[in-house]
The first five atom37 places (N, CA, C, CB, O) and aatype in JSON, in Angstrom:
{
  "aatype": [3, 19, 16, 0, 14, 19, 0, 7, 15, 10, 14, 14, 0, 10, 16, 0, 15, 19, 5, 12, 16, 3, 0, 14, 5, 0, 0, 15, 1, 6, 16, 0, 0, 10, 1, 15, 16, 12, 19, 11, 1, 9, 6, 17, 1, 9, 7, 1, 19, 15, 6, 1, 10, 0, 5, 0, 11, 6, 0, 0, 2, 2, 9, 7, 3, 6, 6, 0, 10, 6, 14, 10, 4, 15, 14, 14, 13, 15, 0, 0, 7, 13, 3, 2, 10, 5, 10, 5, 10, 18, 14, 10, 7, 18, 1, 14, 1, 7, 6, 6, 16, 4, 7],
  "atom_mask": [
    [1, 1, 1, 1, 1],
    [1, 1, 1, 1, 1],
    [1, 1, 1, 1, 1],
    [1, 1, 1, 1, 1],
    [1, 1, 1, 1, 1],
    [1, 1, 1, 1, 1],
    [1, 1, 1, 1, 1],
    [1, 1, 1, 0, 1],
    [1, 1, 1, 1, 1],
    [1, 1, 1, 1, 1],
    [1, 1, 1, 1, 1],
    [1, 1, 1, 1, 1],
    [1, 1, 1, 1, 1],
    [1, 1, 1, 1, 1],
    [1, 1, 1, 1, 1],
    [1, 1, 1, 1, 1],
    [1, 1, 1, 1, 1],
    [1, 1, 1, 1, 1],
    [1, 1, 1, 1, 1],
    [1, 1, 1, 1, 1],
    [1, 1, 1, 1, 1],
    [1, 1, 1, 1, 1],
    [1, 1, 1, 1, 1],
    [1, 1, 1, 1, 1],
    [1, 1, 1, 1, 1],
    [1, 1, 1, 1, 1],
    [1, 1, 1, 1, 1],
    [1, 1, 1, 1, 1],
    [1, 1, 1, 1, 1],
    [1, 1, 1, 1, 1],
    [1, 1, 1, 1, 1],
    [1, 1, 1, 1, 1],
    [1, 1, 1, 1, 1],
    [1, 1, 1, 1, 1],
    [1, 1, 1, 1, 1],
    [1, 1, 1, 1, 1],
    [1, 1, 1, 1, 1],
    [1, 1, 1, 1, 1],
    [1, 1, 1, 1, 1],
    [1, 1, 1, 1, 1],
    [1, 1, 1, 1, 1],
    [1, 1, 1, 1, 1],
    [1, 1, 1, 1, 1],
    [1, 1, 1, 1, 1],
    [1, 1, 1, 1, 1],
    [1, 1, 1, 1, 1],
    [1, 1, 1, 0, 1],
    [1, 1, 1, 1, 1],
    [1, 1, 1, 1, 1],
    [1, 1, 1, 1, 1],
    [1, 1, 1, 1, 1],
    [1, 1, 1, 1, 1],
    [1, 1, 1, 1, 1],
    [1, 1, 1, 1, 1],
    [1, 1, 1, 1, 1],
    [1, 1, 1, 1, 1],
    [1, 1, 1, 1, 1],
    [1, 1, 1, 1, 1],
    [1, 1, 1, 1, 1],
    [1, 1, 1, 1, 1],
    [1, 1, 1, 1, 1],
    [1, 1, 1, 1, 1],
    [1, 1, 1, 1, 1],
    [1, 1, 1, 0, 1],
    [1, 1, 1, 1, 1],
    [1, 1, 1, 1, 1],
    [1, 1, 1, 1, 1],
    [1, 1, 1, 1, 1],
    [1, 1, 1, 1, 1],
    [1, 1, 1, 1, 1],
    [1, 1, 1, 1, 1],
    [1, 1, 1, 1, 1],
    [1, 1, 1, 1, 1],
    [1, 1, 1, 1, 1],
    [1, 1, 1, 1, 1],
    [1, 1, 1, 1, 1],
    [1, 1, 1, 1, 1],
    [1, 1, 1, 1, 1],
    [1, 1, 1, 1, 1],
    [1, 1, 1, 1, 1],
    [1, 1, 1, 0, 1],
    [1, 1, 1, 1, 1],
    [1, 1, 1, 1, 1],
    [1, 1, 1, 1, 1],
    [1, 1, 1, 1, 1],
    [1, 1, 1, 1, 1],
    [1, 1, 1, 1, 1],
    [1, 1, 1, 1, 1],
    [1, 1, 1, 1, 1],
    [1, 1, 1, 1, 1],
    [1, 1, 1, 1, 1],
    [1, 1, 1, 1, 1],
    [1, 1, 1, 0, 1],
    [1, 1, 1, 1, 1],
    [1, 1, 1, 1, 1],
    [1, 1, 1, 1, 1],
    [1, 1, 1, 1, 1],
    [1, 1, 1, 0, 1],
    [1, 1, 1, 1, 1],
    [1, 1, 1, 1, 1],
    [1, 1, 1, 1, 1],
    [1, 1, 1, 1, 1],
    [1, 1, 1, 0, 1]
  ],
  "atom_positions": [
    [[9.21, -19.23, -9.93], [8.28, -20.15, -10.56], [8.41, -20.04, -12.07], [6.83, -19.87, -10.1], [8.59, -18.95, -12.62]],
    [[8.31, -21.17, -12.72], [8.38, -21.22, -14.17], [7.15, -21.96, -14.66], [9.7, -21.9, -14.68], [6.86, -23.06, -14.19]],
    [[6.43, -21.36, -15.6], [5.27, -22.0, -16.2], [5.55, -22.18, -17.68], [3.97, -21.17, -15.96], [5.99, -21.25, -18.35]],
    [[5.29, -23.4, -18.19], [5.55, -23.68, -19.6], [4.38, -24.46, -20.17], [6.87, -24.48, -19.78], [3.79, -25.29, -19.49]],
    [[4.04, -24.18, -21.44], [2.95, -24.93, -22.07], [3.38, -26.38, -22.29], [2.54, -24.28, -23.41], [4.56, -26.68, -22.45]],
    [[2.4, -27.26, -22.29], [2.64, -28.68, -22.53], [2.15, -29.02, -23.92], [1.94, -29.57, -21.45], [0.99, -28.77, -24.25]],
    [[3.04, -29.58, -24.73], [2.67, -29.97, -26.09], [1.94, -31.3, -26.04], [3.92, -30.05, -27.02], [2.25, -32.15, -25.21]],
    [[1.0, -31.46, -26.9], [0.26, -32.71, -26.95], [-1.01, -32.53, -27.74], [0.0, 0.0, 0.0], [-1.31, -31.44, -28.23]],
    [[-1.74, -33.6, -27.87], [-2.98, -33.53, -28.64], [-4.14, -33.32, -27.68], [-3.19, -34.83, -29.49], [-4.66, -34.26, -27.08]],
    [[-4.54, -32.07, -27.55], [-5.67, -31.69, -26.71], [-6.74, -31.08, -27.6], [-5.23, -30.68, -25.59], [-6.43, -30.54, -28.66]],
    [[-7.99, -31.17, -27.19], [-9.03, -30.47, -27.94], [-8.71, -28.98, -28.02], [-10.43, -30.7, -27.29], [-8.06, -28.45, -27.12]],
    [[-9.15, -28.3, -29.08], [-8.79, -26.89, -29.26], [-9.2, -25.97, -28.09], [-9.43, -26.39, -30.52], [-8.54, -24.95, -27.88]],
    [[-10.23, -26.29, -27.35], [-10.69, -25.43, -26.26], [-9.89, -25.61, -24.97], [-12.15, -25.7, -25.98], [-10.05, -24.83, -24.04]],
    [[-9.02, -26.62, -24.91], [-8.26, -26.89, -23.69], [-6.78, -26.59, -23.9], [-8.44, -28.34, -23.25], [-6.24, -26.79, -24.99]],
    [[-6.14, -26.12, -22.86], [-4.7, -25.94, -22.86], [-4.15, -26.57, -21.58], [-4.3, -24.42, -22.96], [-4.86, -26.71, -20.58]],
    [[-2.9, -26.93, -21.62], [-2.26, -27.52, -20.45], [-0.92, -26.84, -20.23], [-2.07, -29.06, -20.61], [-0.28, -26.39, -21.17]],
    [[-0.5, -26.77, -18.98], [0.8, -26.2, -18.66], [1.37, -26.9, -17.44], [0.69, -24.67, -18.42], [0.65, -27.52, -16.66]],
    [[2.67, -26.78, -17.3], [3.38, -27.34, -16.17], [4.02, -26.18, -15.41], [4.45, -28.4, -16.62], [4.59, -25.28, -16.02]],
    [[3.92, -26.22, -14.09], [4.53, -25.16, -13.29], [5.57, -25.78, -12.38], [3.46, -24.4, -12.46], [5.29, -26.71, -11.63]],
    [[6.78, -25.24, -12.46], [7.87, -25.69, -11.6], [8.08, -24.61, -10.55], [9.18, -25.96, -12.42], [8.22, -23.44, -10.88]],
    [[8.11, -25.0, -9.3], [8.21, -24.06, -8.19], [9.53, -24.22, -7.47], [7.04, -24.24, -7.21], [9.97, -25.34, -7.19]],
    [[10.16, -23.1, -7.17], [11.36, -23.1, -6.35], [10.9, -23.3, -4.9], [12.19, -21.76, -6.53], [10.32, -22.39, -4.31]],
    [[11.17, -24.46, -4.33], [10.66, -24.81, -3.0], [11.07, -23.82, -1.91], [11.13, -26.19, -2.63], [10.21, -23.41, -1.13]],
    [[12.35, -23.42, -1.81], [12.7, -22.46, -0.76], [11.98, -21.12, -0.91], [14.21, -22.23, -0.76], [11.56, -20.51, 0.07]],
    [[11.83, -20.67, -2.16], [11.14, -19.4, -2.4], [9.65, -19.53, -2.04], [11.29, -18.98, -3.89], [9.08, -18.62, -1.43]],
    [[9.03, -20.64, -2.4], [7.62, -20.86, -2.06], [7.45, -20.94, -0.55], [7.1, -22.16, -2.73], [6.48, -20.4, -0.01]],
    [[8.37, -21.61, 0.15], [8.29, -21.7, 1.61], [8.44, -20.33, 2.25], [9.36, -22.66, 2.15], [7.77, -20.02, 3.23]],
    [[9.33, -19.51, 1.69], [9.53, -18.16, 2.21], [8.26, -17.32, 2.05], [10.71, -17.48, 1.49], [7.88, -16.59, 2.96]],
    [[7.61, -17.42, 0.88], [6.36, -16.68, 0.66], [5.28, -17.13, 1.62], [5.88, -16.87, -0.78], [4.55, -16.31, 2.18]],
    [[5.16, -18.45, 1.82], [4.14, -18.97, 2.74], [4.42, -18.55, 4.17], [4.08, -20.5, 2.65], [3.49, -18.24, 4.92]],
    [[5.69, -18.54, 4.57], [6.05, -18.1, 5.92], [5.71, -16.64, 6.12], [7.54, -18.34, 6.18], [5.17, -16.27, 7.16]],
    [[6.02, -15.79, 5.13], [5.7, -14.36, 5.23], [4.18, -14.16, 5.31], [6.28, -13.59, 4.01], [3.71, -13.32, 6.07]],
    [[3.43, -14.92, 4.53], [1.96, -14.8, 4.57], [1.42, -15.23, 5.93], [1.32, -15.66, 3.45], [0.52, -14.59, 6.47]],
    [[1.98, -16.3, 6.49], [1.54, -16.77, 7.8], [1.87, -15.75, 8.89], [2.19, -18.12, 8.14], [1.05, -15.49, 9.77]],
    [[3.07, -15.17, 8.82], [3.44, -14.15, 9.81], [2.53, -12.93, 9.72], [4.9, -13.72, 9.59], [2.16, -12.35, 10.75]],
    [[2.15, -12.53, 8.5], [1.3, -11.35, 8.36], [-0.09, -11.58, 8.94], [1.19, -10.94, 6.89], [-0.75, -10.62, 9.35]],
    [[-0.56, -12.83, 9.0], [-1.88, -13.09, 9.6], [-1.85, -12.86, 11.1], [-2.34, -14.52, 9.29], [-2.89, -12.63, 11.72]],
    [[-0.65, -12.94, 11.7], [-0.53, -12.76, 13.14], [-0.39, -11.29, 13.55], [0.65, -13.54, 13.66], [-0.51, -10.97, 14.73]],
    [[-0.14, -10.41, 12.59], [0.03, -8.98, 12.9], [-1.34, -8.37, 13.15], [0.76, -8.23, 11.74], [-2.21, -8.37, 12.28]],
    [[-1.52, -7.85, 14.35], [-2.81, -7.26, 14.73], [-2.7, -5.77, 15.03], [-3.36, -7.97, 15.95], [-3.71, -5.09, 15.16]],
    [[-1.46, -5.27, 15.13], [-1.26, -3.85, 15.45], [-0.14, -3.31, 14.58], [-0.94, -3.66, 16.96], [0.9, -3.95, 14.4]],
    [[-0.36, -2.12, 14.04], [0.63, -1.45, 13.21], [1.02, -0.15, 13.88], [0.09, -1.2, 11.76], [0.15, 0.59, 14.36]],
    [[2.3, 0.14, 13.92], [2.78, 1.42, 14.44], [3.62, 2.08, 13.37], [3.6, 1.23, 15.76], [4.56, 1.48, 12.84]],
    [[3.27, 3.31, 13.05], [3.98, 4.07, 12.02], [4.5, 5.34, 12.67], [3.07, 4.4, 10.79], [3.73, 6.19, 13.11]],
    [[5.81, 5.47, 12.72], [6.42, 6.66, 13.3], [6.84, 7.59, 12.17], [7.65, 6.3, 14.2], [7.54, 7.18, 11.25]],
    [[6.39, 8.83, 12.26], [6.68, 9.82, 11.23], [7.76, 10.76, 11.76], [5.4, 10.6, 10.82], [7.55, 11.47, 12.74]],
    [[8.89, 10.76, 11.11], [9.99, 11.64, 11.52], [9.72, 13.09, 11.15], [0.0, 0.0, 0.0], [9.08, 13.38, 10.13]],
    [[10.2, 13.99, 11.96], [10.09, 15.43, 11.74], [8.64, 15.85, 11.46], [10.98, 15.85, 10.56], [8.38, 16.64, 10.56]],
    [[7.71, 15.33, 12.24], [6.3, 15.61, 12.0], [5.98, 17.09, 12.18], [5.43, 14.77, 12.94], [5.11, 17.61, 11.48]],
    [[6.65, 17.78, 13.1], [6.41, 19.21, 13.3], [6.78, 20.0, 12.04], [7.22, 19.74, 14.51], [6.05, 20.89, 11.63]],
    [[7.92, 19.65, 11.44], [8.35, 20.31, 10.21], [7.35, 20.05, 9.08], [9.76, 19.82, 9.8], [6.99, 20.96, 8.33]],
    [[6.92, 18.82, 8.98], [5.98, 18.46, 7.91], [4.64, 19.16, 8.08], [5.77, 16.95, 7.87], [4.02, 19.57, 7.1]],
    [[4.2, 19.31, 9.32], [2.95, 20.03, 9.58], [3.1, 21.5, 9.2], [2.55, 19.89, 11.06], [2.2, 22.09, 8.61]],
    [[4.24, 22.1, 9.56], [4.49, 23.5, 9.2], [4.54, 23.67, 7.68], [5.82, 23.98, 9.83], [4.01, 24.65, 7.15]],
    [[5.17, 22.73, 6.97], [5.22, 22.79, 5.51], [3.83, 22.68, 4.91], [6.12, 21.68, 4.97], [3.51, 23.37, 3.94]],
    [[2.99, 21.81, 5.47], [1.63, 21.64, 4.97], [0.82, 22.92, 5.18], [0.93, 20.45, 5.66], [0.06, 23.32, 4.3]],
    [[0.99, 23.56, 6.34], [0.27, 24.82, 6.61], [0.72, 25.91, 5.64], [0.5, 25.27, 8.07], [-0.1, 26.67, 5.13]],
    [[2.03, 25.98, 5.39], [2.55, 26.98, 4.46], [2.02, 26.72, 3.04], [4.09, 26.98, 4.46], [1.65, 27.66, 2.34]],
    [[2.0, 25.46, 2.64], [1.48, 25.12, 1.3], [0.01, 25.47, 1.19], [1.69, 23.62, 1.01], [-0.43, 25.97, 0.16]],
    [[-0.76, 25.23, 2.25], [-2.19, 25.55, 2.23], [-2.39, 27.05, 2.1], [-2.89, 25.03, 3.51], [-3.32, 27.5, 1.41]],
    [[-1.55, 27.84, 2.74], [-1.65, 29.3, 2.65], [-1.29, 29.8, 1.25], [-0.75, 29.97, 3.69], [-1.88, 30.76, 0.76]],
    [[-0.33, 29.13, 0.61], [0.12, 29.55, -0.71], [-0.8, 29.13, -1.84], [1.49, 29.01, -0.97], [-0.99, 29.88, -2.8]],
    [[-1.38, 27.93, -1.74], [-2.2, 27.43, -2.85], [-3.69, 27.6, -2.62], [-1.91, 25.98, -3.1], [-4.48, 27.36, -3.54]],
    [[-4.09, 28.0, -1.46], [-5.51, 28.21, -1.19], [-6.13, 27.03, -0.48], [0.0, 0.0, 0.0], [-5.65, 25.9, -0.58]],
    [[-7.2, 27.31, 0.21], [-7.87, 26.3, 1.03], [-8.61, 25.26, 0.21], [-8.82, 26.97, 1.97], [-8.83, 24.14, 0.69]],
    [[-9.0, 25.59, -1.03], [-9.8, 24.66, -1.82], [-8.97, 23.55, -2.44], [-10.53, 25.4, -2.91], [-9.51, 22.5, -2.8]],
    [[-7.67, 23.75, -2.56], [-6.81, 22.74, -3.16], [-6.57, 21.61, -2.17], [-5.46, 23.37, -3.61], [-6.21, 21.85, -1.01]],
    [[-6.76, 20.37, -2.62], [-6.51, 19.21, -1.75], [-5.01, 18.99, -1.6], [-7.2, 17.92, -2.31], [-4.28, 19.02, -2.6]],
    [[-4.55, 18.78, -0.4], [-3.13, 18.55, -0.15], [-2.84, 17.06, -0.17], [-2.7, 19.17, 1.2], [-3.68, 16.24, 0.21]],
    [[-1.65, 16.72, -0.62], [-1.24, 15.32, -0.7], [-0.97, 14.77, 0.7], [0.01, 15.17, -1.58], [-0.47, 15.48, 1.57]],
    [[-1.3, 13.49, 0.92], [-1.07, 12.89, 2.23], [0.38, 12.43, 2.4], [-2.0, 11.71, 2.45], [1.12, 12.29, 1.43]],
    [[0.76, 12.2, 3.64], [1.99, 11.48, 3.95], [1.62, 10.01, 3.89], [2.6, 11.9, 5.38], [0.61, 9.61, 4.46]],
    [[2.42, 9.2, 3.2], [2.1, 7.78, 3.02], [3.14, 6.91, 3.72], [2.02, 7.43, 1.53], [4.34, 7.15, 3.61]],
    [[2.66, 5.9, 4.42], [3.56, 4.95, 5.06], [4.15, 4.02, 4.01], [2.81, 4.13, 6.15], [3.64, 3.93, 2.89]],
    [[5.24, 3.34, 4.35], [5.73, 2.29, 3.45], [4.69, 1.17, 3.38], [7.11, 1.73, 3.93], [3.96, 0.95, 4.34]],
    [[4.6, 0.46, 2.25], [3.66, -0.67, 2.17], [4.02, -1.74, 3.21], [3.68, -1.28, 0.74], [5.19, -1.95, 3.53]],
    [[2.98, -2.41, 3.73], [3.2, -3.46, 4.73], [2.1, -4.52, 4.6], [3.2, -2.86, 6.18], [1.13, -4.33, 3.87]],
    [[2.28, -5.62, 5.3], [1.3, -6.71, 5.34], [0.83, -6.89, 6.77], [1.9, -8.03, 4.79], [1.62, -6.79, 7.71]],
    [[-0.46, -7.15, 6.94], [-1.03, -7.38, 8.27], [-2.34, -8.12, 8.13], [-1.23, -6.04, 9.04], [-3.08, -7.93, 7.16]],
    [[-2.63, -8.95, 9.11], [-3.89, -9.7, 9.17], [-4.18, -10.46, 7.88], [-5.05, -8.76, 9.47], [-5.34, -10.64, 7.51]],
    [[-3.13, -10.9, 7.19], [-3.3, -11.67, 5.97], [-3.48, -10.84, 4.71], [0.0, 0.0, 0.0], [-3.67, -11.4, 3.64]],
    [[-3.43, -9.53, 4.82], [-3.56, -8.65, 3.65], [-2.19, -8.09, 3.29], [-4.58, -7.5, 3.93], [-1.42, -7.72, 4.17]],
    [[-1.89, -8.04, 1.99], [-0.61, -7.53, 1.51], [-0.79, -6.13, 0.92], [0.0, -8.48, 0.47], [-1.9, -5.72, 0.57]],
    [[0.32, -5.42, 0.82], [0.37, -4.1, 0.18], [-0.6, -3.09, 0.8], [0.08, -4.23, -1.29], [-1.25, -2.34, 0.08]],
    [[-0.69, -3.08, 2.12], [-1.48, -2.07, 2.82], [-0.62, -0.81, 2.97], [-1.97, -2.58, 4.21], [0.61, -0.88, 2.96]],
    [[-1.28, 0.32, 3.11], [-0.55, 1.58, 3.28], [-1.43, 2.54, 4.06], [-0.14, 2.18, 1.91], [-2.62, 2.68, 3.79]],
    [[-0.83, 3.22, 5.04], [-1.53, 4.24, 5.81], [-1.3, 5.59, 5.16], [-1.07, 4.24, 7.29], [-0.23, 5.85, 4.61]],
    [[-2.31, 6.47, 5.24], [-2.17, 7.83, 4.72], [-2.58, 8.8, 5.81], [-3.04, 8.04, 3.44], [-3.6, 8.61, 6.48]],
    [[-1.76, 9.83, 5.99], [-2.05, 10.86, 6.98], [-2.16, 12.2, 6.26], [-0.94, 10.9, 8.09], [-1.23, 12.62, 5.58]],
    [[-3.29, 12.84, 6.41], [-3.5, 14.18, 5.86], [-3.22, 15.17, 7.0], [-4.97, 14.35, 5.28], [-4.04, 15.3, 7.91]],
    [[-2.08, 15.86, 6.97], [-1.67, 16.72, 8.09], [-2.7, 17.78, 8.47], [-0.39, 17.39, 7.77], [-2.82, 18.12, 9.65]],
    [[-3.43, 18.31, 7.51], [-4.41, 19.34, 7.81], [-5.84, 18.84, 7.61], [-4.17, 20.56, 6.93], [-6.77, 19.64, 7.5]],
    [[-6.02, 17.53, 7.58], [-7.33, 16.95, 7.35], [-7.55, 16.69, 5.87], [0.0, 0.0, 0.0], [-6.9, 17.3, 5.02]],
    [[-8.45, 15.8, 5.56], [-8.74, 15.43, 4.18], [-9.64, 16.46, 3.53], [-9.38, 14.04, 4.11], [-10.62, 16.91, 4.14]],
    [[-9.32, 16.83, 2.31], [-10.16, 17.75, 1.55], [-10.53, 17.07, 0.23], [-9.42, 19.12, 1.29], [-9.64, 16.59, -0.47]],
    [[-11.79, 17.03, -0.13], [-12.17, 16.39, -1.39], [-11.63, 17.16, -2.59], [-13.7, 16.28, -1.49], [-11.44, 18.38, -2.52]],
    [[-11.38, 16.45, -3.69], [-10.81, 17.09, -4.89], [-11.89, 17.69, -5.79], [-10.0, 16.07, -5.68], [-11.56, 18.53, -6.64]],
    [[-13.11, 17.32, -5.65], [-14.16, 17.86, -6.51], [-15.53, 17.51, -5.95], [0.0, 0.0, 0.0], [-15.64, 16.87, -4.91]],
    [[-16.55, 17.94, -6.65], [-17.91, 17.68, -6.17], [-18.3, 16.22, -6.29], [-18.89, 18.54, -6.94], [-19.21, 15.76, -5.6]],
    [[-17.62, 15.47, -7.18], [-17.96, 14.05, -7.38], [-17.43, 13.16, -6.26], [-17.42, 13.56, -8.72], [-17.84, 12.0, -6.15]],
    [[-16.52, 13.67, -5.43], [-15.93, 12.85, -4.37], [-16.44, 13.31, -3.02], [-14.39, 12.92, -4.42], [-16.86, 14.45, -2.84]],
    [[-16.39, 12.39, -2.08], [-16.8, 12.76, -0.73], [-15.57, 12.91, 0.14], [-17.76, 11.7, -0.13], [-14.51, 12.39, -0.2]],
    [[-15.69, 13.61, 1.23], [-14.53, 13.82, 2.09], [-14.93, 13.78, 3.54], [0.0, 0.0, 0.0], [-14.08, 13.93, 4.42]]
  ]
}
């Protein structure tokens, strides 16, 4: 998409612009958005989950129980019409980072 200002005599409080859209690209975006509205179930497979759980337990033993551990994050995805969703898995459960946050 290209947006360009339009020259002309307009009142100072108004501006005008023209937008040119690449039709195939716009159709592709609309198709992807329509497909994401049909997604009702997400499946995320985590490779080597046993190893990752063992690493998380070892890290918890080394840094202490009070330190919050970082989650495993899924790749971003679209579903039910929402874009850039992401799942987070805390292998040893969620731990709050401070008194101001809830867990």
